[in-house]
Amino acid sequence: MLKLETVQIYIDGRPLFSSLSLEIKPGEIASIMGPSGCGKSTLLSAICGNLADVFVLSGDVSLNERTILALPMEKRRIGILFQDDLLFPHMNIAENLAFALPSEMEKPEKKEKIREALMKAGLSGFEKRDPETLSGGQRARVSLLRSLLAEPEAILLDEPFSKLDQELKDQIRSFVFETIRSMDIPALLVSHDHRDCPQGQIINLANQGE
Ligand code: ADP
Ligand code: MG
């Protein structure tokens, strides 16, 4: 369970949005909507532990009953997926995926995890391919699987579909939602487009009561 309690983020003493409280159960994908600039990406940064110094956070965020705000990013066990999929161009697909795995994991185990992830993405045998030789949809699937390989306890999605064309969007959206539901972890998706939101709770950040 991912729980936000009266979360607010301030810049120069002004709140970006009004107090936000939210509970997301395992396997549930909650959506936060709002226009550009209302603080959606900043909220996700705060949850995953990467909030820029100019911001101040109040309230509490807990994951599976433990508060996470005092923990550094790498201890929070939260995955994040951005709209610009951040596959490293100078690494092949297997190396990109290996990057998400714990450094202490043995090579054969890494290889097997990567093989399984590619199979789930319908990309068996793509280990040695360069990211630029993949289609947009293939890259999007690899990015999702990379963010899940570290076995996070929650995942955050920042407008993950906004750069895909419509046909691809429909396909990737169902892949993303099904994959997250099968992992049975809470997910929080932010978007400015209601068509990208799954069924379930939708919170409009801009309209949070003052
Ligand atoms: P959204 O994702 O909803 O479009 P953001 O969370 O990116 O909005 O930004 C919220 C506000 O904070 C915007 O006004 C933006 O300009 C500002 N902002 C974002 N990051 C920084 C930063 N590192 N330093 C100063 N202001 C920032
Ligand atoms: Mg944003």
PDB file of N, CA and C in Angstrom, residues 9 42 45 47 95 101 117 123 139 152 160-161 180-181 186 191:
ATOM      1  N   ILE A   9       3.646  20.501  -1.428  1.00  0.00           N
ATOM      2  CA  ILE A   9       5.000  20.870  -1.829  1.00  0.00           C
ATOM      3  C   ILE A   9       5.031  22.379  -2.027  1.00  0.00           C
ATOM      4  N   THR A  42       6.884  17.034 -10.040  1.00  0.00           N
ATOM      5  CA  THR A  42       7.515  17.362  -8.758  1.00  0.00           C
ATOM      6  C   THR A  42       6.991  16.431  -7.666  1.00  0.00           C
ATOM      7  N   SER A  45       8.733  13.165  -8.027  1.00  0.00           N
ATOM      8  CA  SER A  45      10.120  13.279  -7.532  1.00  0.00           C
ATOM      9  C   SER A  45      10.155  13.198  -6.012  1.00  0.00           C
ATOM     10  N   ILE A  47       8.014  11.697  -4.069  1.00  0.00           N
ATOM     11  CA  ILE A  47       7.698  10.343  -3.602  1.00  0.00           C
ATOM     12  C   ILE A  47       8.900   9.419  -3.792  1.00  0.00           C
ATOM     13  N   GLU A  95      22.424  -4.779 -21.628  1.00  0.00           N
ATOM     14  CA  GLU A  95      23.172  -3.918 -20.705  1.00  0.00           C
ATOM     15  C   GLU A  95      22.255  -2.885 -20.058  1.00  0.00           C
ATOM     16  N   LEU A 101      19.481  -4.095 -12.285  1.00  0.00           N
ATOM     17  CA  LEU A 101      19.611  -5.221 -11.352  1.00  0.00           C
ATOM     18  C   LEU A 101      20.668  -4.917 -10.289  1.00  0.00           C
ATOM     19  N   ALA A 117      12.556 -11.034 -18.785  1.00  0.00           N
ATOM     20  CA  ALA A 117      11.946  -9.718 -19.028  1.00  0.00           C
ATOM     21  C   ALA A 117      11.686  -9.524 -20.517  1.00  0.00           C
ATOM     22  N   LEU A 123       9.997  -9.766 -26.754  1.00  0.00           N
ATOM     23  CA  LEU A 123      11.237  -9.377 -27.425  1.00  0.00           C
ATOM     24  C   LEU A 123      12.353 -10.384 -27.169  1.00  0.00           C
ATOM     25  N   ARG A 139      10.721   0.010 -27.485  1.00  0.00           N
ATOM     26  CA  ARG A 139      11.499   0.736 -26.468  1.00  0.00           C
ATOM     27  C   ARG A 139      10.662   1.002 -25.222  1.00  0.00           C
ATOM     28  N   PRO A 152      10.574  -3.210  -7.564  1.00  0.00           N
ATOM     29  CA  PRO A 152      10.144  -2.134  -6.678  1.00  0.00           C
ATOM     30  C   PRO A 152       8.851  -2.531  -5.956  1.00  0.00           C
ATOM     31  N   PRO A 160       3.545   8.468 -19.206  1.00  0.00           N
ATOM     32  CA  PRO A 160       4.343   7.483 -19.933  1.00  0.00           C
ATOM     33  C   PRO A 160       3.926   7.306 -21.400  1.00  0.00           C
ATOM     34  N   PHE A 161       2.724   7.743 -21.742  1.00  0.00           N
ATOM     35  CA  PHE A 161       2.249   7.468 -23.113  1.00  0.00           C
ATOM     36  C   PHE A 161       2.214   8.708 -23.990  1.00  0.00           C
ATOM     37  N   ILE A 180       1.651  -4.144 -14.648  1.00  0.00           N
ATOM     38  CA  ILE A 180       1.643  -3.615 -13.284  1.00  0.00           C
ATOM     39  C   ILE A 180       0.669  -4.397 -12.410  1.00  0.00           C
ATOM     40  N   ARG A 181      -0.512  -4.684 -12.960  1.00  0.00           N
ATOM     41  CA  ARG A 181      -1.496  -5.417 -12.154  1.00  0.00           C
ATOM     42  C   ARG A 181      -0.965  -6.797 -11.811  1.00  0.00           C
ATOM     43  N   PRO A 186       1.312  -1.183  -5.851  1.00  0.00           N
ATOM     44  CA  PRO A 186       0.575   0.050  -6.115  1.00  0.00           C
ATOM     45  C   PRO A 186       1.280   0.888  -7.186  1.00  0.00           C
ATOM     46  N   SER A 191      -0.811  12.365 -15.503  1.00  0.00           N
ATOM     47  CA  SER A 191      -1.073  12.659 -16.898  1.00  0.00           C
ATOM     48  C   SER A 191      -1.859  13.962 -16.998  1.00  0.00           C
TER      49      SER A 191
END
